[in-house]
CSV table of C-alpha atoms in Angstrom, one decimal:
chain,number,residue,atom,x,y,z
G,248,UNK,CA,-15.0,14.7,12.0
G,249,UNK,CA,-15.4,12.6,15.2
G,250,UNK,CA,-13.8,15.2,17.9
G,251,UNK,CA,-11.0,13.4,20.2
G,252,UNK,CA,-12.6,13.2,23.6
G,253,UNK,CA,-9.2,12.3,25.9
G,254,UNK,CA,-10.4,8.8,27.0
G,255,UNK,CA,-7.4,6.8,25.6
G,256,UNK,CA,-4.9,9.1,26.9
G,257,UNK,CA,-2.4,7.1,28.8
G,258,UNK,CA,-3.8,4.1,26.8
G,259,UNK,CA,-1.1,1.9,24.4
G,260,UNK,CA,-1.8,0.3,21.3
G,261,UNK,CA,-0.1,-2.1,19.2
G,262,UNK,CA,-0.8,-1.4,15.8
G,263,UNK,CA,0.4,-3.5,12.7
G,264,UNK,CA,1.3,-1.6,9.3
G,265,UNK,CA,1.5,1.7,11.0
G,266,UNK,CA,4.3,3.4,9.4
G,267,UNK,CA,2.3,4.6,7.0
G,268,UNK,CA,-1.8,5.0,5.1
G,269,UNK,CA,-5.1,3.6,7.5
G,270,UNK,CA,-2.4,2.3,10.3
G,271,UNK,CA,-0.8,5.5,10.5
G,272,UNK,CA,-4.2,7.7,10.6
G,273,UNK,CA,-5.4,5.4,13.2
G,274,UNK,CA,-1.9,5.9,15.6
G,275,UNK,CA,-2.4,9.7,15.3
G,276,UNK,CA,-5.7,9.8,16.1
G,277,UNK,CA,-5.1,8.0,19.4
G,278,UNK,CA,-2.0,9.9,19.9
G,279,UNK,CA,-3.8,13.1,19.6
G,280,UNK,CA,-5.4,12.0,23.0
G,281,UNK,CA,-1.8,11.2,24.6
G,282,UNK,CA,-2.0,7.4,24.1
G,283,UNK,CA,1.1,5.2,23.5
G,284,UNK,CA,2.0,3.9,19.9
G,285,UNK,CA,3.8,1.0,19.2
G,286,UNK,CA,4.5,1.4,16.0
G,287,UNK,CA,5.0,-2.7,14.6
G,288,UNK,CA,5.9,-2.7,10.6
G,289,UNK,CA,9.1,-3.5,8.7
G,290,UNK,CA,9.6,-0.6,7.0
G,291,UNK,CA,13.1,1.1,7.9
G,292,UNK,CA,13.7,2.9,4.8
G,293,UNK,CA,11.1,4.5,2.5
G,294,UNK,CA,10.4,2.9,-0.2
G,295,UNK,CA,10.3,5.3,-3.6
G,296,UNK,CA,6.7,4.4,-4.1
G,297,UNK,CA,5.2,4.3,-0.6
G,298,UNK,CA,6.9,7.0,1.5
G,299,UNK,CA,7.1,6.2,5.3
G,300,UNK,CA,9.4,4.4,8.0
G,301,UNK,CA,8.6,3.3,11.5
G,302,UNK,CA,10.7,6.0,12.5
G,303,UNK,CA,8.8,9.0,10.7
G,304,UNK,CA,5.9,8.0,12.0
G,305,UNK,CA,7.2,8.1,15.5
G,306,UNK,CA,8.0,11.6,14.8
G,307,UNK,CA,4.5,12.6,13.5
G,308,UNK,CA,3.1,10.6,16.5
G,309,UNK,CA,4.9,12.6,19.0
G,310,UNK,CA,4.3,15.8,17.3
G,311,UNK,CA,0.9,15.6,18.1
G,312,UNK,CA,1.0,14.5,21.7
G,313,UNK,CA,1.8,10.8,21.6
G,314,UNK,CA,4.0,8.4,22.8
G,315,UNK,CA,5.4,6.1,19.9
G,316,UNK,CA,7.8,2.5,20.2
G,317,UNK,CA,8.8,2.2,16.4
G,318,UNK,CA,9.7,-1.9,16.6
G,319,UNK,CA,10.8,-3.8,13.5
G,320,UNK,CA,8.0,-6.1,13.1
G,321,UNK,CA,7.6,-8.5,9.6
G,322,UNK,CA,4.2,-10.2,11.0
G,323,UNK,CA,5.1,-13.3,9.4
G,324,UNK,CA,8.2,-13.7,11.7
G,325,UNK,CA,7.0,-15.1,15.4
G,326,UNK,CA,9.7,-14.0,17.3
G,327,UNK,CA,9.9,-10.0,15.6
G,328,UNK,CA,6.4,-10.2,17.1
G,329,UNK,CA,7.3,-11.3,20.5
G,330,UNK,CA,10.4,-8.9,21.0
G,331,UNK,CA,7.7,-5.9,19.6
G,332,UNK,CA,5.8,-6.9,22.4
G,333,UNK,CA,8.1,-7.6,25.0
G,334,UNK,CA,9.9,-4.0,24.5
G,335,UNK,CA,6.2,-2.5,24.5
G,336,UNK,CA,5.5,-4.1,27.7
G,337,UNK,CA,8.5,-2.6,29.1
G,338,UNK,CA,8.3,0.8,27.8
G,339,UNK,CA,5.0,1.6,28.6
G,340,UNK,CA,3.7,-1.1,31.3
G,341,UNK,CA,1.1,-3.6,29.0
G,342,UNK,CA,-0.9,-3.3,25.9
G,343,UNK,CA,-4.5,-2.2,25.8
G,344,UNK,CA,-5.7,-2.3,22.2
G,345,UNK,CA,-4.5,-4.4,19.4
G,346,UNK,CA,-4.6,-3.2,15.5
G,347,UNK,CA,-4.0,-5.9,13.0
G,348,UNK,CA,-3.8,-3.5,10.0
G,349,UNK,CA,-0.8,-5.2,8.4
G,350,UNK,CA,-2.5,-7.0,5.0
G,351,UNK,CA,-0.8,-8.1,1.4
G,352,UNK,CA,-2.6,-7.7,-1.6
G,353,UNK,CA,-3.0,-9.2,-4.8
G,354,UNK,CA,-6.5,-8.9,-7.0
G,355,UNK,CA,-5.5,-11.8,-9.6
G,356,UNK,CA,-7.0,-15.2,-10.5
G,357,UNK,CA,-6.1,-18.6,-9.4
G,358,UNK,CA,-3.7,-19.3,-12.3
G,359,UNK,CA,-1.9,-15.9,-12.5
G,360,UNK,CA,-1.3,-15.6,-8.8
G,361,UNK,CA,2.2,-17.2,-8.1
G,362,UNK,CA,2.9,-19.4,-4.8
G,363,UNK,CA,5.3,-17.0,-3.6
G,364,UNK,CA,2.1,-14.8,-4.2
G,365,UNK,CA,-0.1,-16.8,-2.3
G,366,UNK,CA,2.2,-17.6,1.0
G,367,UNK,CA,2.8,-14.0,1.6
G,368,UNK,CA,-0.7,-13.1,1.3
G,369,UNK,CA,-1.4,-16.0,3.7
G,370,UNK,CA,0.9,-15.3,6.2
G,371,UNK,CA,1.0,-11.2,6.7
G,372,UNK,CA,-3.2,-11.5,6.4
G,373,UNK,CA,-4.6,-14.7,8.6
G,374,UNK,CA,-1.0,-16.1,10.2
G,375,UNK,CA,0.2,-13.0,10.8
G,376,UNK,CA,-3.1,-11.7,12.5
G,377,UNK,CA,-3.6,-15.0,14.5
G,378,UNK,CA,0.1,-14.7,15.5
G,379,UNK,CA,0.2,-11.3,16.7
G,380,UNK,CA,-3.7,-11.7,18.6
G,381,UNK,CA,-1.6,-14.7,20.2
G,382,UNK,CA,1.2,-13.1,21.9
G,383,UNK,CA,-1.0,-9.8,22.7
G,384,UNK,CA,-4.0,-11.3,24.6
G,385,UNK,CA,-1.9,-12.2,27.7
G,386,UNK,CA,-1.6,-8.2,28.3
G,387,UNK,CA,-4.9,-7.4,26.5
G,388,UNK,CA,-6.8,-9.6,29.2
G,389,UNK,CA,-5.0,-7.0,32.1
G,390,UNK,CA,-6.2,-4.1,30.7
G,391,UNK,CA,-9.8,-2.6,31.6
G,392,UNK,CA,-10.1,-1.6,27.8
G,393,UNK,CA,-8.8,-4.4,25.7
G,394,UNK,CA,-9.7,-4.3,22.5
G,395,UNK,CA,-8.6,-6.4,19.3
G,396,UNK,CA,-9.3,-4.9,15.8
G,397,UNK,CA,-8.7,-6.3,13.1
G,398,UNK,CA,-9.3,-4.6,9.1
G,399,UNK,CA,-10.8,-6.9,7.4
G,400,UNK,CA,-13.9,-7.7,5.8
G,401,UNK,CA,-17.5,-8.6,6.7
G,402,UNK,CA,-18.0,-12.9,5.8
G,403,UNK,CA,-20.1,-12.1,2.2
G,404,UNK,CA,-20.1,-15.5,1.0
G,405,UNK,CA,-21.3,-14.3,-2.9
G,406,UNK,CA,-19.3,-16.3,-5.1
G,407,UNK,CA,-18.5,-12.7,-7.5
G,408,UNK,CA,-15.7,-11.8,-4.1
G,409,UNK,CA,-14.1,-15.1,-4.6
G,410,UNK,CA,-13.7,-15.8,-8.5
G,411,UNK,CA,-11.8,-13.2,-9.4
G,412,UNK,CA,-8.8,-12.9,-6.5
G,413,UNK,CA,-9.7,-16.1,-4.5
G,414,UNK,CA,-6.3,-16.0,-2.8
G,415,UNK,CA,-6.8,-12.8,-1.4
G,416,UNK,CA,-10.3,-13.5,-0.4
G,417,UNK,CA,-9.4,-16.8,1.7
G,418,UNK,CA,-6.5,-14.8,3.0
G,419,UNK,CA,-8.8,-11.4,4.2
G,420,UNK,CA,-11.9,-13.6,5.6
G,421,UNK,CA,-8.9,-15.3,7.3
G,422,UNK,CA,-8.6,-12.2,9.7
G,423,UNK,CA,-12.4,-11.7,9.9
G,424,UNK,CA,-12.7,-15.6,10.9
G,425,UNK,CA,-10.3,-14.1,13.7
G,426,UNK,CA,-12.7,-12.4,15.0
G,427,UNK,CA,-15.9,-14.4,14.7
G,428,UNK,CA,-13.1,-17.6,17.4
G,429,UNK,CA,-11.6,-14.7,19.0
G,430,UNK,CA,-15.0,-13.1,20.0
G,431,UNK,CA,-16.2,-15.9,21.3
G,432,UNK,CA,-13.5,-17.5,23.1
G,433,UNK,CA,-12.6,-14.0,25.1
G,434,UNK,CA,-15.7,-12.5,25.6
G,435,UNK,CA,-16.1,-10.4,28.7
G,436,UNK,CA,-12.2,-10.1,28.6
G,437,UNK,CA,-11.6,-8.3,25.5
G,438,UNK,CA,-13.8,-6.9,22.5
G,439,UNK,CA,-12.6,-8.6,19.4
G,440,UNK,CA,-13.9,-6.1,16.2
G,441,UNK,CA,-13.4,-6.3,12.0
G,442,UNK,CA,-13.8,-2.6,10.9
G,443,UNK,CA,-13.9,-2.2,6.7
G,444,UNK,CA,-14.6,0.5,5.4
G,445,UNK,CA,-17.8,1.3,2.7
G,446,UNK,CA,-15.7,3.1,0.2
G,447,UNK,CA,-12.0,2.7,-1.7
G,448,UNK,CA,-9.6,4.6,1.0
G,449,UNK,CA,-6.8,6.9,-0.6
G,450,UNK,CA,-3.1,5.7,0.5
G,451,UNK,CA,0.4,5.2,-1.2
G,452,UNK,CA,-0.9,1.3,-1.6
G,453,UNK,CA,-4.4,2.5,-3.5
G,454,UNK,CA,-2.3,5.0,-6.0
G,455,UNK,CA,0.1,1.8,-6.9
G,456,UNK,CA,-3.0,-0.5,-7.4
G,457,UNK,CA,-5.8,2.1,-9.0
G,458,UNK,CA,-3.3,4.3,-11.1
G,459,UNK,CA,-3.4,7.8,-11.4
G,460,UNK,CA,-6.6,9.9,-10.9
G,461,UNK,CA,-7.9,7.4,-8.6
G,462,UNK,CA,-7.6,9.4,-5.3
G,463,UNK,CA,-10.2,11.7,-6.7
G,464,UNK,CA,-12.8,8.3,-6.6
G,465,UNK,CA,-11.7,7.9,-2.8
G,466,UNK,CA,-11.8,8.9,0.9
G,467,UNK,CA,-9.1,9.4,3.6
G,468,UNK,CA,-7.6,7.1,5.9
G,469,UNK,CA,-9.3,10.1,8.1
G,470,UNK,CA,-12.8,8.4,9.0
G,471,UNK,CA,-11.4,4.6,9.5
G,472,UNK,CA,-9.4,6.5,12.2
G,473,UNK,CA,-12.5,7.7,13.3
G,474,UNK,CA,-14.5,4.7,13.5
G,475,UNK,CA,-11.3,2.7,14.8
G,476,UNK,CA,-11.6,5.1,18.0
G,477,UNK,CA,-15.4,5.4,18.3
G,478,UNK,CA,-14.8,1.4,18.6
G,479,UNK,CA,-12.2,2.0,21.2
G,480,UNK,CA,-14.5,4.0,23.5
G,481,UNK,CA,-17.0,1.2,23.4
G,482,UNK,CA,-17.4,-1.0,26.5
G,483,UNK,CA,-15.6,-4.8,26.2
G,484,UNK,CA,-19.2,-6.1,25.3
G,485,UNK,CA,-18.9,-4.2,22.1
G,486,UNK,CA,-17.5,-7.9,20.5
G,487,UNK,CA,-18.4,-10.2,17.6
G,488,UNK,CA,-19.1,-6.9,15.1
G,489,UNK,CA,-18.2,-6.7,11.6
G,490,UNK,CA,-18.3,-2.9,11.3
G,491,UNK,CA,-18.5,-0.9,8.4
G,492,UNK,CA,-16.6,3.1,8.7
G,493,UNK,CA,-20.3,4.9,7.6
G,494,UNK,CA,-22.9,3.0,9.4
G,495,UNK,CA,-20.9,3.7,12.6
G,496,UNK,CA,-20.2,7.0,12.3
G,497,UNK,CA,-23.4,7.9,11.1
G,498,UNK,CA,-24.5,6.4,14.3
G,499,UNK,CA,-22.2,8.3,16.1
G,500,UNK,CA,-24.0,11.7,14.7
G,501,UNK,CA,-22.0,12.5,12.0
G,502,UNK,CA,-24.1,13.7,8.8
G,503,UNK,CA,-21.2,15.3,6.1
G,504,UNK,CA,-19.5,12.4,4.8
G,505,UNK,CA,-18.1,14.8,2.3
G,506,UNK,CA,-15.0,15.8,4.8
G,507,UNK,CA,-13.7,12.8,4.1
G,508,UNK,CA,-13.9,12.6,0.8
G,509,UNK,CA,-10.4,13.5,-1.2
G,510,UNK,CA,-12.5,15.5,-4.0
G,511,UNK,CA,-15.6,16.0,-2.6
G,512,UNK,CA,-19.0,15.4,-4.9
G,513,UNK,CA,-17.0,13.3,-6.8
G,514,UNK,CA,-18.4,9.9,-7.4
G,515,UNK,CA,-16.9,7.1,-4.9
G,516,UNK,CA,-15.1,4.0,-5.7
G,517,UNK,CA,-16.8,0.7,-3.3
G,518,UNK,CA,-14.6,-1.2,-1.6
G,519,UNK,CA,-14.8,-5.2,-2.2
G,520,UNK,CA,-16.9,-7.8,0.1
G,521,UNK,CA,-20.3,-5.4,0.7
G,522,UNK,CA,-23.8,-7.3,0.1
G,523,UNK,CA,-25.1,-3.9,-2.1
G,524,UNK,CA,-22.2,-4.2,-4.2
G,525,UNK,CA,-20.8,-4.0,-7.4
G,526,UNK,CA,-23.8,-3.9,-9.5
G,527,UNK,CA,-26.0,-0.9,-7.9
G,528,UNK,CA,-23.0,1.3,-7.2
G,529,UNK,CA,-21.7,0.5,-10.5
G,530,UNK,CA,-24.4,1.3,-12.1
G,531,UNK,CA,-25.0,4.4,-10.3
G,532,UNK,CA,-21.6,5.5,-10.6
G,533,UNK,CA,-21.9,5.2,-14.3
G,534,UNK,CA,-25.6,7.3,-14.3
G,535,UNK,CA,-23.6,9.7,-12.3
G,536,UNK,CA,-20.9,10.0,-15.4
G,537,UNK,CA,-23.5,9.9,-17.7
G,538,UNK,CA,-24.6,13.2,-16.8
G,539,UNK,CA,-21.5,14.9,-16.4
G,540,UNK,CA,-21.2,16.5,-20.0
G,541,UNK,CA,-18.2,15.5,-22.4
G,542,UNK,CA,-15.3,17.4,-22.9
G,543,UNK,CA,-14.8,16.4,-26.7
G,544,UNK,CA,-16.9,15.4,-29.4
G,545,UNK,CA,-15.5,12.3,-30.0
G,546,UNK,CA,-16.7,11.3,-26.6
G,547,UNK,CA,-20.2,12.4,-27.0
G,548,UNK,CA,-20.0,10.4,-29.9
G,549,UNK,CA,-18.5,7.0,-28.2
G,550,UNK,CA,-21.2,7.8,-24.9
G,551,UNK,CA,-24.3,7.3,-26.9
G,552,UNK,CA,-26.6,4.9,-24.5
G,553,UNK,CA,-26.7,2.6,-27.9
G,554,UNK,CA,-23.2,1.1,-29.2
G,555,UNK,CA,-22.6,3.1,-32.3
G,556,UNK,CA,-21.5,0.8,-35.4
G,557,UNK,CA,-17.6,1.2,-35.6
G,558,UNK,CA,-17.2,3.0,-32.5
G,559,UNK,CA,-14.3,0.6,-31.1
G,560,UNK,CA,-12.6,0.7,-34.7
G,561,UNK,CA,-13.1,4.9,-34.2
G,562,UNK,CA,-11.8,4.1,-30.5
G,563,UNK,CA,-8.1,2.8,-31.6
G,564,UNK,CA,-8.0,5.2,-34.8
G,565,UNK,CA,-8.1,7.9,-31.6
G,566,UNK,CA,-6.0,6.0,-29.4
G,567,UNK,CA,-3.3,6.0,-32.6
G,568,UNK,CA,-3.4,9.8,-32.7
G,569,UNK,CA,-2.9,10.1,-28.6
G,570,UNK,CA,0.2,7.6,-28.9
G,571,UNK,CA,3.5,9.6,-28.0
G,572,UNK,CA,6.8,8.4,-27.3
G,573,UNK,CA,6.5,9.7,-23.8
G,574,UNK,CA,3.8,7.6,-23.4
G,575,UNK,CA,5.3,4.5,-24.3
G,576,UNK,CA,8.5,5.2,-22.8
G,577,UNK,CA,6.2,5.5,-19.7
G,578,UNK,CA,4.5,2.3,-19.9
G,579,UNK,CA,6.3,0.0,-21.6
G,580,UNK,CA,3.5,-2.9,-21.9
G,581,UNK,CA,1.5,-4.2,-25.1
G,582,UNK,CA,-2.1,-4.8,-24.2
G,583,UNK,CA,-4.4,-7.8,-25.7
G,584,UNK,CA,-8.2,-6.5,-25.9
G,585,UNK,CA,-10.6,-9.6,-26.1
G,586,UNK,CA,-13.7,-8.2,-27.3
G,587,UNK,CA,-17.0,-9.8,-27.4
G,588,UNK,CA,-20.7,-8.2,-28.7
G,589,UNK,CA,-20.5,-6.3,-31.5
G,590,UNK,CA,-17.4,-4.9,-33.6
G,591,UNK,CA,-15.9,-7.5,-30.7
G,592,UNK,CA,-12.7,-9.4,-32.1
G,593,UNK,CA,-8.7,-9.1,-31.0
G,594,UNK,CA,-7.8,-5.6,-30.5
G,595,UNK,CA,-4.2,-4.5,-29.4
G,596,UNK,CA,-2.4,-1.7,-28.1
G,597,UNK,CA,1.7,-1.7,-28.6
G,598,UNK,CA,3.3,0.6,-26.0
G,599,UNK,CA,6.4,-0.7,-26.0
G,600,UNK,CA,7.8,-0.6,-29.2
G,601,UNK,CA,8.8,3.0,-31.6
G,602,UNK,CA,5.9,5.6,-30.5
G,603,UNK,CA,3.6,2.8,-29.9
G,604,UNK,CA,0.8,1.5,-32.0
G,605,UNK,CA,-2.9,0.2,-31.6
G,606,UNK,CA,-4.9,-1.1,-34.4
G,607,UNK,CA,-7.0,-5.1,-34.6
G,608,UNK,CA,-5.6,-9.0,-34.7
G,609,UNK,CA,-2.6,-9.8,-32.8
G,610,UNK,CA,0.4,-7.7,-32.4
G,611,UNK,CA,3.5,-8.6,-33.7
G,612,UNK,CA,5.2,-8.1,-30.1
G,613,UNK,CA,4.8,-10.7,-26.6
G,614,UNK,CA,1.5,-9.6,-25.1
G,615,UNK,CA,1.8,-8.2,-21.5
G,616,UNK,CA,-1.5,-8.2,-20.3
G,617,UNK,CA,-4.9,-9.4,-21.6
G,618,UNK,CA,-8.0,-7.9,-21.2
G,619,UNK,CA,-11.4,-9.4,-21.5
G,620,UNK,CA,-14.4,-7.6,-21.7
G,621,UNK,CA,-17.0,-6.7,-24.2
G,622,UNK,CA,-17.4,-4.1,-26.7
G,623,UNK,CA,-19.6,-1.7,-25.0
G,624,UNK,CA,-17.4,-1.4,-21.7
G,625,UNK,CA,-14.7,-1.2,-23.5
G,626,UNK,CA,-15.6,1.7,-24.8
G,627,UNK,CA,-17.2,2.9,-22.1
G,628,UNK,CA,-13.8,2.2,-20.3
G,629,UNK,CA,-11.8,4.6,-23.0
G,630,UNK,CA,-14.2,7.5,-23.1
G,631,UNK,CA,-14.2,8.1,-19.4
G,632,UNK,CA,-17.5,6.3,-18.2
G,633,UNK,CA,-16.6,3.4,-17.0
G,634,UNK,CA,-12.7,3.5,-14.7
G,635,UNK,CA,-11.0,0.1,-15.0
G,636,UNK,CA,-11.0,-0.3,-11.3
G,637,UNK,CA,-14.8,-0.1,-11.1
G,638,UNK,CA,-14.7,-2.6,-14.5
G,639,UNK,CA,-12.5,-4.9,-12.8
G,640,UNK,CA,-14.2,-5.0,-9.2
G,641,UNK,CA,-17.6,-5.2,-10.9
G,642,UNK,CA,-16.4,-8.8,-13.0
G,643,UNK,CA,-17.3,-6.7,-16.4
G,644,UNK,CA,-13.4,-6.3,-16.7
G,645,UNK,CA,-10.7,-9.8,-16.8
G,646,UNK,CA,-7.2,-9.7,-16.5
G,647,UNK,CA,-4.6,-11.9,-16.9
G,648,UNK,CA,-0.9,-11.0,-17.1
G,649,UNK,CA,1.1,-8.9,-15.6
G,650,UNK,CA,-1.3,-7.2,-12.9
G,651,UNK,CA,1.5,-3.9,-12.3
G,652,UNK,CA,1.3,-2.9,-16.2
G,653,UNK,CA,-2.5,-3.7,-16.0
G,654,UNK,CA,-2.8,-0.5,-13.1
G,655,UNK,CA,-1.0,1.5,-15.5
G,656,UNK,CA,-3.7,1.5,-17.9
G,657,UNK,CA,-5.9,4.1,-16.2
G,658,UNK,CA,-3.2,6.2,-15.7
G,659,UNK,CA,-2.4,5.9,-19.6
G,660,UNK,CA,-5.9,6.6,-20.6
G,661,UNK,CA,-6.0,9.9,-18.0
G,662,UNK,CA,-2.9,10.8,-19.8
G,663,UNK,CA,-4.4,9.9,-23.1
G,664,UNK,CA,-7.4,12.1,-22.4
G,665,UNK,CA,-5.6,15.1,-21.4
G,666,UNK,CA,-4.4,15.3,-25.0
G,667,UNK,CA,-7.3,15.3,-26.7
């Protein structure tokens, strides 16, 4: 990993989101070198899903030789974000490096995303980024380091990162249209910076959106932290970049890319908006499963390269014997499969109801969630090729419904799989 070098010690940064996953790693990075951390995000009280307050991140920050300011800051609210400042301002004597980490997520389509949806996306992503930017730059223009980075995308203008979550796509390119102005309009006074990273990154957030199991397909928060300070220690003419984590670090010398890896080896989930993907990574991900040898004979069976006849009718007569009540008590969702290609049709999996139930044609219960795709993924998707995150990145998976019970599917199938 990138060793800590001293130069921000004394330094404070503002960072957004940092009670907890990338915002946090990036904090105690810094603090390892003495800076300042104003920690600016809302959460108070952990949350039973994503573990973390302001307040424990002021203690790991400390612990490891920083400084830390936990402030309530909601980014959406202007005034939270100038008291944040204010107080940092008189704590520590000016701002030198801005993180907007702070982002809302949401990977549905245009009809299934509600308003509500859409505003908070909207204003914690571009408002919130443009607000906070705003009230630091006064400081940031003081400081003989100022820095603004912002996480958030490269501008990839392919259609495939906009038709399946356009809300969340205008509202990410929002920050990176931040930083193609903000460049621009304060260059020679401060480096404004997008850093993204190449590859799905392992926090609370990712296990809530990918299911169980999908850490394993991940790296750590560890090397944005590191490319978030080798971006620190780069002159103010360092502006106008749209950075991704590898290319910079491999330009920075490092070689072993599996020390950041969760389960190293292990193929690696991309993240959204890079030119070379989904389709070559997805296809090499799925070579890469390919060779790995099956665990049961039922899966060699359903992981011939050619779609066997039947194999989605042998598919749900498995799925019926891995049905417990445990299960359904766990999930409590009935899944529509829309199939298409051969043995396609209406397929549907009741875990709701009894000790569940799967089987073709409609169910007899309100359908949760409806899946689109065709037969061969499909069964790719329930024989461990093909992970419905990678399915639904790549377009070859479509949701509509209830996006929450649609993440609990992988962790169903891991759960599933386990069994037989």
């Amino acid at each position: 990993m990138l060793p800590n070098t001293g130069k921000l010690a004394g330094c404070t940064l503002f960072i957004t989101g940092a009670s907890r996953g990338i915002g946090k790693a990036i904090a105690l990075k810094a603090a390892k070198d003495g800076a300042n951390i104003v920690i600016a995000a809302k959460t108070t009280q952990a949350h039973p899903k994503l573990p973390g307050t302001i307040y424990t991140a002021a203690e790991e920050i400390e612990a490891v030789g920083g400084k830390a300011l936990p402030c309530v800051v909601d980014v959406r609210d202007e005034q939270q974000i100038s008291n944040a400042v204010e107080k940092a301002v008189q704590k520590f004597g000016g701002i030198d490096i801005l993180v907007n980490n702070a982002s809302a997520i949401s990977l549905t389509n245009t009809l299934e995303t509600p308003t509500k949806r859409v505003d908070l996306m909207m204003s914690v992503n571009t408002r919130g980024t443009y607000l906070t930017s705003k009230a630091c730059i006064p400081y940031l223009k003081k400081s003989k380091i100022a820095h603004i980075l912002n996480l958030s995308p490269p501008l990839n203008l392919n259609p495939i990162w906009f038709k399946q979550h356009c809300a969340y796509t205008i509202a990410k390119y929002g920050m990176s249209m931040c930083v193609l102005g903000m460049a621009e309009e304060f260059k020679g006074e401060i480096a404004v910076n997008a850093l993204w990273p190449k590859t799905a990154i392992h926090t609370a957030a990712m296990d809530m959106l990918g299911g169980s199991g999908v850490e394993s397909q991940c790296r750590k928060a560890d090397i944005i932290a590191d490319a978030a300070y080798s971006i620190f220690s780069k002159p103010k003419s360092f502006t106008g970049n749209f950075i991704i984590d590898e290319n910079l670090l491999k330009e920075e010398g490092i070689k072993n890319f599996d020390i950041y890896a969760v389960k190293p080896g292990h193929p690696l989930l991309p993240d959204f908006f890079l030119d070379e993907y989904p389709q070559m990574v997805t296809k090499e991900v799925e070579k890469q499963q390919d060779a790995a040898p099956p665990a049961k004979d039922w899966k060699q069976y359903l992981q011939q390269p050619k779609l066997a006849a039947g194999a989605v009718e042998e598919t749900f007569k498995i799925l019926n014997t891995a049905l417990s009540e445990d299960i359904v008590k766990a999930t409590q969702a009935v899944y529509l499969f829309e199939l298409s290609g051969e043995d396609g049709g209406t397929w549907y999996l009741d875990l709701k109801n009894n000790g569940g139930n799967a089987g073709s044609g409609q169910p007899s219960e309100p359908v949760d969630v409806v899946m689109t795709m065709t037969t061969s993924d499909f069964v790719k998707m329930f024989s461990g090729k093909l992970k419905p995150t990678m399915a639904f990145m790549s377009g070859k998976l479509k949701i509509k419904g209830n996006m929450a019970l649609a993440i609990k599917l992988e962790r169903l199938m891991n759960q599933m799989n386990s069994k037989l």
